[in-house]
Short mmCIF file of C-alpha atoms and ligand atoms in Angstrom, two decimals:
data_model
loop_
_atom_site.label_atom_id
_atom_site.label_comp_id
_atom_site.label_asym_id
_atom_site.label_seq_id
_atom_site.Cartn_x
_atom_site.Cartn_y
_atom_site.Cartn_z
CA MET A 1 4.85 -17.85 17.05
CA SER A 2 1.78 -19.32 18.78
CA GLN A 3 -0.91 -21.33 16.98
CA PRO A 4 -3.61 -18.60 17.25
CA GLU A 5 -1.14 -16.03 15.90
CA LEU A 6 -0.28 -18.31 13.00
CA GLU A 7 -3.94 -18.83 12.26
CA ALA A 8 -4.54 -15.08 12.30
CA ILE A 9 -1.82 -14.68 9.70
CA HIS A 10 -3.24 -17.38 7.49
CA ARG A 11 -6.63 -15.71 7.69
CA ALA A 12 -4.96 -12.40 6.75
CA PRO A 13 -6.29 -11.00 3.51
CA SER A 14 -4.31 -11.04 0.32
CA PHE A 15 -2.46 -7.77 -0.24
CA SER A 16 -0.14 -5.74 -2.47
CA LEU A 17 2.88 -3.91 -1.18
CA ILE A 18 4.08 -1.04 -3.34
CA ILE A 19 7.60 0.04 -2.39
CA PHE A 20 8.62 3.52 -3.51
CA GLY A 21 12.41 3.71 -3.60
CA ALA A 22 12.60 0.01 -4.48
CA SER A 23 15.96 0.38 -6.20
CA GLY A 24 17.54 1.75 -3.00
CA ASP A 25 19.48 0.35 -0.10
CA LEU A 26 16.63 -0.16 2.33
CA ALA A 27 14.66 -2.36 -0.08
CA TYR A 28 17.81 -4.27 -1.00
CA ARG A 29 19.21 -4.84 2.47
CA LYS A 30 16.15 -4.95 4.68
CA LEU A 31 12.68 -4.97 3.14
CA LEU A 32 12.89 -7.66 0.48
CA PRO A 33 15.14 -9.95 2.57
CA ALA A 34 12.60 -9.62 5.42
CA LEU A 35 9.68 -10.40 3.09
CA PHE A 36 11.49 -13.43 1.73
CA THR A 37 12.07 -14.72 5.26
CA LEU A 38 8.38 -14.24 6.02
CA ALA A 39 7.48 -16.16 2.86
CA CYS A 40 9.85 -19.00 3.77
CA ASN A 41 8.42 -19.17 7.28
CA ASP A 42 4.93 -19.40 5.83
CA LEU A 43 3.94 -16.12 7.42
CA LEU A 44 2.47 -14.42 4.37
CA PRO A 45 -1.06 -15.01 3.12
CA GLU A 46 -1.48 -17.22 0.09
CA ASN A 47 -1.80 -14.40 -2.44
CA TYR A 48 0.25 -11.25 -2.51
CA VAL A 49 1.99 -8.91 -4.96
CA LEU A 50 5.21 -6.96 -4.36
CA LEU A 51 5.58 -4.03 -6.70
CA GLY A 52 8.76 -1.96 -6.61
CA ALA A 53 8.64 1.56 -7.99
CA ALA A 54 11.56 3.94 -8.45
CA ARG A 55 13.48 6.13 -10.89
CA THR A 56 16.13 3.62 -11.92
CA PRO A 57 14.97 1.77 -15.06
CA TYR A 58 14.75 -1.99 -14.40
CA THR A 59 12.81 -4.71 -16.14
CA ASP A 60 10.96 -7.09 -13.84
CA ASP A 61 13.62 -9.73 -14.43
CA ALA A 62 16.55 -7.40 -13.82
CA PHE A 63 14.88 -6.24 -10.61
CA ARG A 64 14.39 -9.85 -9.47
CA ASP A 65 18.06 -10.61 -10.11
CA HIS A 66 19.11 -7.51 -8.21
CA ILE A 67 16.89 -8.38 -5.24
CA ARG A 68 18.09 -11.96 -5.23
CA GLN A 69 21.62 -10.66 -4.61
CA GLY A 70 20.32 -8.56 -1.72
CA VAL A 71 18.57 -11.55 -0.20
CA GLU A 72 21.70 -13.66 -0.65
CA GLU A 73 23.84 -11.07 1.06
CA PHE A 74 21.53 -9.78 3.79
CA GLY A 75 18.70 -12.27 4.20
CA ARG A 76 18.23 -14.23 7.42
CA ILE A 77 17.14 -17.02 5.07
CA LYS A 78 19.01 -17.21 1.74
CA PRO A 79 17.33 -18.12 -1.57
CA ASP A 80 18.90 -21.59 -1.62
CA GLU A 81 17.96 -22.29 2.01
CA CYS A 82 14.26 -22.38 1.23
CA ASP A 83 12.36 -23.70 -1.80
CA ARG A 84 10.23 -20.56 -2.14
CA TRP A 85 12.48 -18.32 -4.23
CA GLN A 86 10.80 -19.02 -7.60
CA GLU A 87 7.36 -18.41 -6.22
CA PHE A 88 8.49 -15.30 -4.35
CA ALA A 89 10.22 -13.89 -7.45
CA SER A 90 7.11 -14.55 -9.55
CA ARG A 91 5.19 -12.13 -7.32
CA LEU A 92 7.86 -9.46 -7.53
CA TYR A 93 7.49 -6.69 -10.14
CA TYR A 94 8.98 -3.35 -10.97
CA GLN A 95 7.55 -0.14 -12.36
CA HIS A 96 9.82 2.69 -13.49
CA ILE A 97 8.35 6.03 -12.33
CA GLN A 98 9.19 9.67 -11.75
CA TYR A 99 7.91 10.66 -8.33
CA ASP A 100 6.61 14.03 -9.46
CA GLU A 101 4.78 12.77 -12.55
CA ARG A 102 1.09 12.36 -11.82
CA ALA A 103 0.68 10.38 -15.06
CA ASP A 104 3.20 7.80 -13.80
CA PHE A 105 0.97 7.19 -10.79
CA GLN A 106 -1.98 6.58 -13.10
CA THR A 107 0.13 4.04 -14.99
CA LEU A 108 1.20 2.51 -11.69
CA LYS A 109 -2.43 2.14 -10.73
CA GLN A 110 -3.32 0.36 -13.97
CA ARG A 111 -0.34 -1.94 -13.57
CA LEU A 112 -1.31 -2.73 -10.01
CA GLU A 113 -4.89 -3.52 -10.99
CA GLU A 114 -3.64 -5.93 -13.66
CA LEU A 115 -1.32 -7.62 -11.17
CA GLU A 116 -4.08 -7.87 -8.60
CA LYS A 117 -6.20 -9.65 -11.19
CA ALA A 118 -3.40 -11.96 -12.28
CA HIS A 119 -2.57 -12.97 -8.70
CA GLN A 120 -6.12 -12.90 -7.39
CA THR A 121 -5.32 -10.43 -4.67
CA ALA A 122 -7.97 -8.17 -3.19
CA PRO A 123 -7.34 -4.39 -3.37
CA ASN A 124 -5.65 -4.29 0.05
CA ARG A 125 -2.71 -2.00 -0.52
CA LEU A 126 0.30 -0.90 1.47
CA PHE A 127 2.39 1.97 0.14
CA TYR A 128 5.89 2.03 1.56
CA LEU A 129 7.89 5.28 1.38
CA ALA A 130 11.51 4.10 1.25
CA ILE A 131 12.52 7.36 -0.43
CA PRO A 132 14.31 10.53 0.71
CA PRO A 133 12.05 12.52 3.07
CA SER A 134 12.21 15.56 0.80
CA ILE A 135 9.98 13.73 -1.70
CA TYR A 136 7.45 12.32 0.81
CA PRO A 137 5.06 15.24 0.15
CA VAL A 138 4.91 14.88 -3.63
CA VAL A 139 4.49 11.10 -3.47
CA VAL A 140 1.75 11.39 -0.85
CA GLU A 141 0.00 13.99 -2.97
CA ASN A 142 0.21 11.86 -6.11
CA LEU A 143 -1.04 8.82 -4.22
CA GLY A 144 -3.93 10.86 -2.92
CA GLU A 145 -4.77 12.45 -6.24
CA VAL A 146 -5.01 9.13 -8.09
CA ASP A 147 -7.29 7.86 -5.29
CA PHE A 148 -4.83 5.35 -3.89
CA ALA A 149 -5.68 6.54 -0.36
CA GLN A 150 -9.38 5.67 -0.85
CA GLU A 151 -10.27 2.37 0.74
CA GLN A 152 -12.58 0.22 -1.30
CA GLU A 153 -15.47 -1.34 0.61
CA GLY A 154 -14.05 -3.91 3.07
CA HIS A 155 -10.44 -3.32 2.00
CA PHE A 156 -7.53 -1.26 3.24
CA ALA A 157 -5.03 1.33 1.97
CA ARG A 158 -2.10 1.96 4.32
CA LEU A 159 0.84 4.29 4.13
CA ILE A 160 4.13 3.17 5.71
CA VAL A 161 6.53 6.04 6.34
CA GLU A 162 10.21 5.59 7.14
CA LYS A 163 12.19 7.78 9.49
CA PRO A 164 13.21 10.59 9.68
CA PHE A 165 9.71 11.97 10.14
CA GLY A 166 10.40 15.70 9.90
CA THR A 167 13.51 17.53 11.05
CA ASP A 168 11.85 19.37 13.94
CA TYR A 169 8.41 19.85 15.49
CA ASN A 170 7.17 22.26 12.83
CA SER A 171 8.20 20.17 9.84
CA ALA A 172 6.80 17.00 11.45
CA PHE A 173 3.55 18.84 12.16
CA ALA A 174 3.36 20.07 8.56
CA LEU A 175 4.09 16.58 7.21
CA ASN A 176 1.33 15.10 9.35
CA GLN A 177 -1.09 17.75 8.10
CA HIS A 178 -0.12 17.03 4.51
CA ILE A 179 -0.52 13.27 4.92
CA HIS A 180 -3.89 13.78 6.58
CA ARG A 181 -5.18 15.61 3.53
CA TYR A 182 -5.37 12.14 2.00
CA PHE A 183 -4.83 9.44 4.64
CA ARG A 184 -6.56 9.14 8.03
CA GLU A 185 -4.28 8.68 11.04
CA ASP A 186 -5.26 5.02 11.37
CA GLN A 187 -4.05 4.42 7.78
CA VAL A 188 -0.56 5.72 8.62
CA TYR A 189 2.22 3.43 9.91
CA ARG A 190 5.34 5.41 10.93
CA ILE A 191 8.33 3.13 11.23
CA ASP A 192 10.91 3.17 13.97
CA HIS A 193 12.80 -0.05 13.41
CA TYR A 194 13.83 -0.19 17.10
CA LEU A 195 10.23 -1.09 17.92
CA GLY A 196 10.53 -4.09 15.63
CA LYS A 197 13.49 -5.46 17.57
CA GLU A 198 12.56 -8.50 19.63
CA THR A 199 14.53 -7.33 22.62
CA VAL A 200 12.83 -3.94 22.64
CA GLN A 201 9.45 -5.67 22.71
CA ASN A 202 10.79 -7.94 25.38
CA LEU A 203 11.31 -4.92 27.58
CA LEU A 204 7.53 -4.77 27.88
CA VAL A 205 7.22 -8.47 28.61
CA PHE A 206 10.01 -8.20 31.15
CA ARG A 207 8.34 -5.28 32.90
CA PHE A 208 4.72 -6.34 32.70
CA ALA A 209 4.80 -10.15 32.78
CA ASN A 210 6.97 -10.44 35.88
CA ALA A 211 5.80 -9.51 39.34
CA ILE A 212 9.21 -9.06 40.92
CA PHE A 213 10.52 -5.94 39.19
CA GLU A 214 7.50 -3.68 38.80
CA PRO A 215 7.11 -2.90 42.53
CA LEU A 216 10.72 -1.68 42.51
CA TRP A 217 10.41 0.25 39.25
CA ASN A 218 10.15 3.74 40.68
CA ARG A 219 11.88 6.60 42.50
CA HIS A 220 11.80 4.77 45.85
CA TYR A 221 14.14 1.99 44.73
CA ILE A 222 15.88 3.16 41.57
CA ASP A 223 18.89 5.43 41.85
CA HIS A 224 19.22 6.19 38.15
CA VAL A 225 18.72 4.72 34.67
CA GLN A 226 21.14 4.75 31.75
CA ILE A 227 20.28 4.19 28.11
CA SER A 228 23.29 3.72 25.85
CA VAL A 229 23.06 3.17 22.12
CA LEU A 230 26.66 3.02 20.98
CA GLU A 231 27.85 2.29 17.47
CA SER A 232 31.30 1.43 16.20
CA VAL A 233 30.57 2.47 12.61
CA ALA A 234 31.51 5.98 11.54
CA VAL A 235 29.33 8.16 9.32
CA GLY A 236 31.02 6.80 6.19
CA LYS A 237 29.17 7.54 2.95
CA ARG A 238 26.14 9.08 4.68
CA GLY A 239 27.89 12.41 5.36
CA GLY A 240 25.51 14.48 3.21
CA TYR A 241 22.44 13.37 5.16
CA TYR A 242 24.15 13.08 8.53
CA ASP A 243 25.64 16.56 8.58
CA GLN A 244 22.10 17.99 8.45
CA ALA A 245 20.75 15.52 10.99
CA GLY A 246 23.43 14.82 13.59
CA VAL A 247 23.00 12.31 16.38
CA MET A 248 20.06 14.15 17.97
CA ARG A 249 17.84 13.85 14.92
CA ASP A 250 19.29 10.57 13.66
CA MET A 251 19.10 8.60 16.93
CA PHE A 252 17.62 10.51 19.88
CA GLN A 253 14.34 11.79 18.46
CA ASN A 254 13.32 8.30 17.44
CA HIS A 255 15.21 5.33 18.88
CA LEU A 256 16.28 6.76 22.25
CA MET A 257 12.88 8.35 22.83
CA GLN A 258 11.29 4.96 22.15
CA LEU A 259 13.59 3.27 24.63
CA ILE A 260 13.01 5.83 27.38
CA SER A 261 9.24 5.70 26.90
CA LEU A 262 9.11 1.89 27.06
CA THR A 263 11.37 1.86 30.12
CA ALA A 264 9.46 4.51 32.02
CA MET A 265 5.83 4.26 30.87
CA GLU A 266 2.94 3.12 33.06
CA PRO A 267 1.46 -0.31 32.28
CA PRO A 268 -1.30 -0.05 29.67
CA ASN A 269 -4.55 -1.80 30.58
CA GLU A 270 -4.36 -4.01 27.53
CA TRP A 271 -1.99 -4.92 24.71
CA ASP A 272 -3.65 -2.64 22.25
CA ALA A 273 -2.22 -0.02 19.88
CA THR A 274 -4.22 2.86 21.33
CA GLN A 275 -3.57 2.11 24.97
CA LEU A 276 0.08 1.32 24.50
CA ARG A 277 0.70 4.51 22.56
CA ASP A 278 -1.38 6.57 24.99
CA GLU A 279 0.96 5.50 27.81
CA LYS A 280 4.06 6.22 25.75
CA VAL A 281 2.85 9.69 24.89
CA LYS A 282 1.90 10.33 28.51
CA VAL A 283 5.37 9.59 29.82
CA LEU A 284 7.07 11.54 27.02
CA ARG A 285 4.96 14.54 27.94
CA ALA A 286 6.45 14.34 31.44
CA VAL A 287 10.06 14.35 30.21
CA ARG A 288 11.72 17.62 31.22
CA PRO A 289 14.49 18.56 28.79
CA PRO A 290 17.36 20.56 30.34
CA ARG A 291 16.96 24.30 29.85
CA ASP A 292 19.07 27.41 30.43
CA GLY A 293 21.92 26.72 32.90
CA ALA A 294 21.12 22.99 32.97
CA LEU A 295 21.94 22.74 29.28
CA ARG A 296 25.61 23.15 30.11
CA THR A 297 25.73 20.63 32.93
CA ASN A 298 23.19 18.12 31.65
CA THR A 299 24.02 17.86 27.97
CA VAL A 300 27.16 16.92 26.06
CA ARG A 301 27.80 17.22 22.34
CA ALA A 302 30.87 15.90 20.63
CA GLN A 303 32.43 14.79 17.37
CA TYR A 304 34.90 12.04 16.55
CA ARG A 305 38.32 13.26 15.49
CA SER A 306 41.45 11.20 15.11
CA THR A 307 44.41 13.09 16.57
CA ASP A 308 47.06 11.06 14.76
CA GLY A 309 45.07 10.47 11.57
CA SER A 310 44.98 6.70 12.10
CA GLY A 311 41.18 6.65 12.36
CA PRO A 312 38.29 8.57 10.79
CA THR A 313 37.64 12.25 11.50
CA TYR A 314 34.07 13.45 11.09
CA ARG A 315 34.97 16.77 9.45
CA LEU A 316 36.94 14.90 6.78
CA GLU A 317 34.12 12.50 5.86
CA PRO A 318 32.72 12.94 2.31
CA GLY A 319 29.72 15.27 2.25
CA VAL A 320 30.55 16.86 5.63
CA ASP A 321 31.31 20.56 6.02
CA PRO A 322 34.97 20.83 7.13
CA HIS A 323 33.87 23.29 9.85
CA SER A 324 30.80 21.30 10.82
CA GLU A 325 29.50 21.68 14.39
CA THR A 326 27.14 18.71 13.97
CA PRO A 327 27.48 16.31 16.91
CA THR A 328 28.14 12.65 16.19
CA TYR A 329 27.79 11.93 19.92
CA ALA A 330 25.50 13.33 22.57
CA ALA A 331 24.76 12.58 26.20
CA LEU A 332 21.79 13.95 28.11
CA THR A 333 20.48 13.94 31.64
CA LEU A 334 16.70 13.95 31.52
CA TYR A 335 14.19 13.98 34.35
CA ILE A 336 10.63 12.72 34.19
CA ASP A 337 8.25 14.89 36.16
CA ASN A 338 5.66 12.43 37.40
CA TRP A 339 4.92 10.50 40.60
CA ARG A 340 6.87 7.44 39.58
CA TRP A 341 10.10 9.09 38.47
CA LYS A 342 10.43 12.52 40.07
CA GLY A 343 14.11 13.17 40.83
CA VAL A 344 15.50 10.02 39.14
CA PRO A 345 18.06 10.93 36.47
CA PHE A 346 17.79 9.19 33.12
CA TYR A 347 21.18 9.36 31.42
CA LEU A 348 21.05 8.86 27.66
CA ARG A 349 23.98 8.63 25.28
CA SER A 350 24.53 7.67 21.69
CA GLY A 351 27.32 8.12 19.20
CA LYS A 352 29.20 6.83 16.19
CA ALA A 353 32.79 5.61 15.78
CA LEU A 354 32.91 4.30 19.35
CA ALA A 355 34.72 1.33 20.85
CA ALA A 356 31.92 -1.15 20.19
CA LYS A 357 28.37 -1.59 19.02
CA THR A 358 26.32 -2.11 22.12
CA THR A 359 22.83 -1.10 23.22
CA GLU A 360 22.06 -1.34 26.90
CA ILE A 361 19.49 -0.15 29.38
CA TYR A 362 21.07 -0.09 32.81
CA VAL A 363 18.97 0.32 35.94
CA GLN A 364 20.88 0.98 39.13
CA PHE A 365 19.00 0.41 42.36
CA LYS A 366 19.51 2.44 45.51
CA GLU A 367 22.03 1.35 48.07
CA VAL A 368 20.83 -0.67 51.04
CA PRO A 369 19.53 1.70 53.72
CA HIS A 370 21.99 0.61 56.38
CA LEU A 371 25.41 -0.86 55.61
CA LEU A 372 25.94 -3.78 57.99
CA PHE A 373 29.26 -4.66 56.47
CA GLU A 374 30.71 -1.23 55.96
CA ALA A 375 32.60 -1.37 59.24
CA GLN A 376 34.80 -4.09 57.74
CA GLY A 377 35.86 -1.81 54.94
CA VAL A 378 33.76 -3.54 52.32
CA ASP A 379 32.58 -1.41 49.45
CA LEU A 380 29.19 -2.70 48.34
CA ALA A 381 28.31 -2.14 44.71
CA PRO A 382 24.57 -1.45 44.46
CA ASN A 383 22.23 -3.90 42.73
CA ALA A 384 21.94 -3.26 39.04
CA LEU A 385 19.97 -4.69 36.17
CA SER A 386 21.39 -4.47 32.66
CA ILE A 387 19.05 -5.13 29.78
CA CYS A 388 21.21 -5.94 26.78
CA LEU A 389 19.43 -5.15 23.51
CA GLN A 390 22.16 -5.78 20.96
CA PRO A 391 24.28 -7.35 19.72
CA HIS A 392 24.14 -9.91 22.57
CA GLU A 393 20.57 -10.00 23.81
CA GLY A 394 19.89 -10.82 27.43
CA PHE A 395 19.78 -9.62 31.05
CA HIS A 396 22.24 -9.34 33.90
CA LEU A 397 21.35 -8.83 37.50
CA ARG A 398 24.12 -7.78 39.84
CA PHE A 399 23.86 -8.61 43.52
CA GLN A 400 26.09 -9.27 46.50
CA THR A 401 27.15 -12.62 47.89
CA LYS A 402 29.42 -13.64 50.71
CA VAL A 403 32.90 -14.73 49.76
CA PRO A 404 33.31 -18.21 51.27
CA GLY A 405 35.52 -18.42 54.31
CA ALA A 406 36.10 -16.53 57.50
CA GLY A 407 34.75 -13.02 58.04
CA MET A 408 31.95 -11.35 56.14
CA ARG A 409 33.63 -10.30 52.92
CA THR A 410 31.18 -9.68 50.10
CA GLN A 411 31.56 -9.75 46.37
CA ASP A 412 29.22 -8.68 43.61
CA VAL A 413 28.17 -11.40 41.19
CA ASP A 414 26.21 -11.38 37.99
CA MET A 415 23.17 -13.53 37.25
CA ARG A 416 22.74 -13.81 33.48
CA PHE A 417 20.15 -14.75 30.97
CA ASN A 418 21.09 -14.92 27.31
CA PHE A 419 18.54 -15.24 24.50
CA ALA A 420 20.83 -17.15 22.15
CA THR A 421 21.57 -19.81 24.78
CA THR A 422 17.90 -20.35 25.58
CA PHE A 423 16.24 -19.89 22.21
CA GLY A 424 19.07 -20.61 19.79
CA ASP A 425 21.14 -18.26 17.67
CA LYS A 426 18.76 -18.01 14.74
CA SER A 427 15.63 -17.39 16.78
CA LEU A 428 15.50 -13.60 16.69
CA PRO A 429 13.57 -12.23 13.73
CA GLU A 430 14.75 -9.08 12.00
CA ALA A 431 12.93 -5.90 12.99
CA TYR A 432 11.47 -5.45 9.50
CA GLU A 433 9.96 -8.93 9.46
CA ARG A 434 7.86 -8.09 12.46
CA LEU A 435 6.96 -4.59 11.31
CA LEU A 436 5.97 -5.57 7.77
CA LEU A 437 3.83 -8.39 9.05
CA ASP A 438 2.12 -6.14 11.59
CA ALA A 439 1.41 -3.55 8.89
CA VAL A 440 -0.21 -6.27 6.74
CA LEU A 441 -2.25 -7.45 9.72
CA GLY A 442 -3.25 -3.91 10.65
CA ASP A 443 -1.64 -3.92 14.08
CA ALA A 444 -0.22 -0.44 14.68
CA SER A 445 1.10 -1.08 18.21
CA LEU A 446 4.72 -0.99 17.12
CA PHE A 447 4.40 2.11 14.94
CA SER A 448 4.69 5.71 16.09
CA ARG A 449 1.52 7.71 16.35
CA GLU A 450 1.33 11.33 15.27
CA ASP A 451 1.32 12.78 18.81
CA GLU A 452 4.21 10.54 19.86
CA ILE A 453 6.38 11.93 17.08
CA LEU A 454 5.43 15.49 17.92
CA VAL A 455 6.10 15.24 21.63
CA SER A 456 9.51 13.66 21.04
CA TRP A 457 10.37 16.50 18.64
CA GLN A 458 9.42 18.99 21.35
CA ILE A 459 12.03 17.45 23.65
CA ILE A 460 14.74 17.36 20.97
CA ASP A 461 13.92 20.85 19.66
CA ALA A 462 14.24 22.35 23.14
CA ILE A 463 17.80 21.01 23.38
CA LEU A 464 18.84 21.81 19.82
CA GLN A 465 17.47 25.33 20.05
CA GLY A 466 19.30 25.87 23.36
CA TRP A 467 22.53 24.71 21.73
CA GLU A 468 21.93 27.01 18.76
CA ARG A 469 21.39 29.98 21.10
CA GLY A 470 24.81 29.23 22.58
CA ASP A 471 23.43 28.09 25.95
CA GLY A 472 24.87 24.60 25.57
CA PRO A 473 28.27 23.18 26.36
CA PRO A 474 31.07 23.66 23.83
CA LEU A 475 31.46 20.94 21.20
CA THR A 476 34.13 18.51 22.36
CA PHE A 477 36.02 15.80 20.50
CA TYR A 478 36.67 12.13 21.08
CA GLU A 479 38.99 9.61 19.54
CA PRO A 480 37.34 7.14 17.15
CA GLY A 481 37.35 3.71 18.79
CA SER A 482 37.08 5.19 22.30
CA TRP A 483 34.09 5.11 24.68
CA GLY A 484 33.26 8.75 23.93
CA PRO A 485 34.30 12.18 25.15
CA ILE A 486 35.60 12.82 28.63
CA THR A 487 32.83 15.40 29.06
CA ALA A 488 30.24 12.61 28.98
CA HIS A 489 32.12 10.69 31.63
CA ASN A 490 32.35 13.85 33.74
CA MET A 491 28.60 14.41 33.48
CA LEU A 492 28.13 11.27 35.59
CA ALA A 493 31.35 11.44 37.58
CA VAL A 494 30.26 14.63 39.39
CA TRP A 495 27.50 12.52 40.91
CA GLY A 496 29.87 9.66 41.76
CA ARG A 497 28.41 7.57 38.92
CA SER A 498 29.87 6.05 35.80
CA TRP A 499 28.55 4.72 32.50
CA SER A 500 27.88 1.02 32.42
CA VAL A 501 29.27 -1.20 29.68
CA ASP A 502 28.13 -4.37 31.44
CA CYS A 503 26.49 -5.87 28.37
CA PHE A 504 29.64 -5.37 26.33
CA LYS A 505 32.01 -6.59 29.05
CA SER A 506 30.03 -9.69 29.83
CA GLU A 507 30.36 -10.97 26.29
CA GLY A 508 34.12 -10.59 26.40
CA ALA A 509 33.80 -8.79 23.07
CA LYS A 510 36.77 -7.02 21.55
CA THR A 511 36.81 -3.28 21.05
CA VAL A 512 37.64 -1.86 17.67
CA GLY A 513 40.41 0.65 17.13
C1 BG6 B 1 19.30 4.32 11.95
C2 BG6 B 1 20.25 5.49 11.89
O1 BG6 B 1 17.99 4.76 12.19
O2 BG6 B 1 19.69 3.45 12.99
C3 BG6 B 1 21.67 5.01 11.69
O3 BG6 B 1 19.88 6.34 10.81
C4 BG6 B 1 22.04 3.99 12.73
O4 BG6 B 1 22.59 6.10 11.72
C5 BG6 B 1 20.99 2.90 12.81
O5 BG6 B 1 23.31 3.44 12.38
C6 BG6 B 1 21.25 1.98 13.99
O6 BG6 B 1 20.37 0.89 13.93
P1 BG6 B 1 20.75 -0.51 14.57
O7 BG6 B 1 19.56 -1.36 14.33
O8 BG6 B 1 21.99 -0.98 13.86
O9 BG6 B 1 21.02 -0.23 16.02
#
C-alpha cells in the first residue's frame, strides 16, 4: 500500500461494524479473520467497534473465543502471529437478537450507543447482512424503522449486502426498492467477493496501465475470449441452497458477469466508482444472450454424476431433489454487440466437482494474415494470453519462436509472469480485507451498483427462462473429477477451438479424482 493510501486510512473516521449473522460461517471464516488481518497490518483507524448480532445465544467472551478459533483456522495472520489479539478482542461484542423483533433492534441500538461511548467512536455505522437472503427484507425494515439508516450530521450509515442479491430480475428489483425505502443507493454496498480479489483488480491495471495490449483488445485482433471458473469442490453440505440456485445463479450472475465486464469494458476516464460502474453497465447492456435456436447450440447445462459410485453424484447430495434438473455446470457462448466486440465469441464456463480449481481468462489472438511457414508443414498455434486469477496468479503469453538449427521450424513458447515469484507468497490480501476496508473508507468502486445487478439478471434470466421453456439443450452429465461434459467441449470443437487450461497446466498441478 502506498504512503498516501496509508495516510488516508489513518485519517479514516472511527466506525462501528454491526454484523448480522455473526454466528455463521461467513463471519467465522472470512469477515473476522479479514478484520484481524487489517488490524495487524495497522489498516484500521484507531477507534472502532465490532458488534456481532445473531440468533445463537453467546456471551461476549464466548463469542470472542469462537472467533479466535476462526481466525486461527482461516486467518491470513493468526492470533499468535501479531500482538494485537487482546486489543482486537476487546473491541468485539455480541448481541443476541431475533431478526423479526423490532424491540431487539431498539436494544441493539442502545447497546451500540453505549459501546460507541466506551470506545470513543463516532456514529459512523456499517451494517453487514451476512444472513440468509430470505431475511434481508425484515432486517432492512427493522434497521430503517429504528432510524439506523439515518445519517447523523457529518457521519455515515452504510448497508453491506452479501450475494445472492435476488434470484432473478424481478426479485432483485423488488429488493432494491425495499432497501431504497430506507437507504439511498450511495449508502448501499453490494458485495461480489470476486471484485475484492487482487488479480481481478489487476485485470484493470493490466488493461489500462499498459500501452501494448489495449490497441489489440478488439474484434480486429482477437479471435475469441474464454472465461473459465472451475472448482474441484462438490456441492457438499450446501445442497439445500444450491438446488434452488444452480451454477447460473450461484456463479454466472455475479462472478462471471463481473469478469466479462472487466475484460470487455471501455476504459473509464478516471478511477472513480461512478465512472467505473458506468462502463461496466454499458458493456453488460451490450451482451446478447443466446435466444431461441441459439440456446441449443450456444449453451450447455450439466450435472456431475459418478457412473461407478466412486465419486459424488449431485442428485445424491444431502438437500438435493433426487430428480433435480439443476445444473452444476454451464457453458455459454455470448456475443457483445458493440463496435469493439461485434462477432467475437466470449465462451464462459463454470462448474463444480471438476478436475481442478482454476480461474482463467484466455484471450486468443487471430492468426497471422499470411502463413510464411505453412509450406513447410508447420502448424502455427496463434498467440494467446492467459490471465490466471487463481489459485496461481499470473500471466502467460504464447508466441512463436524458431527452433534452432537448419530450416525454419517454429515452436510456440510461453512467457510467464507469476505474482508469488515477484511479490512473495504472502503478498496477496484476501478479498474481504480489501472490500471491508473500502466500505469503511466509502469507496464503492468494487461494489455492485443497482443497475449492474439488474442488467446481469436480465442476461441470466433470458437463458434460464429459455431453458425452462424447453428451448435449451438437454441436461447432460459429467464425471466428478473430469474437465466437464463432452457437450461443452463440442460447443467449441465445432469451431475448431478448444478450452484452455493453460493456467492449470503451467503450474504442473495435479488433478483430483
Ligand atoms: C461463491 C459461491 O460465491 O463463490 C460458491 O457461492 C463458490 O459456490 C465460491 O464455491 C467460489 O469462490 P472462490 O473465491 O473460491 O473462487
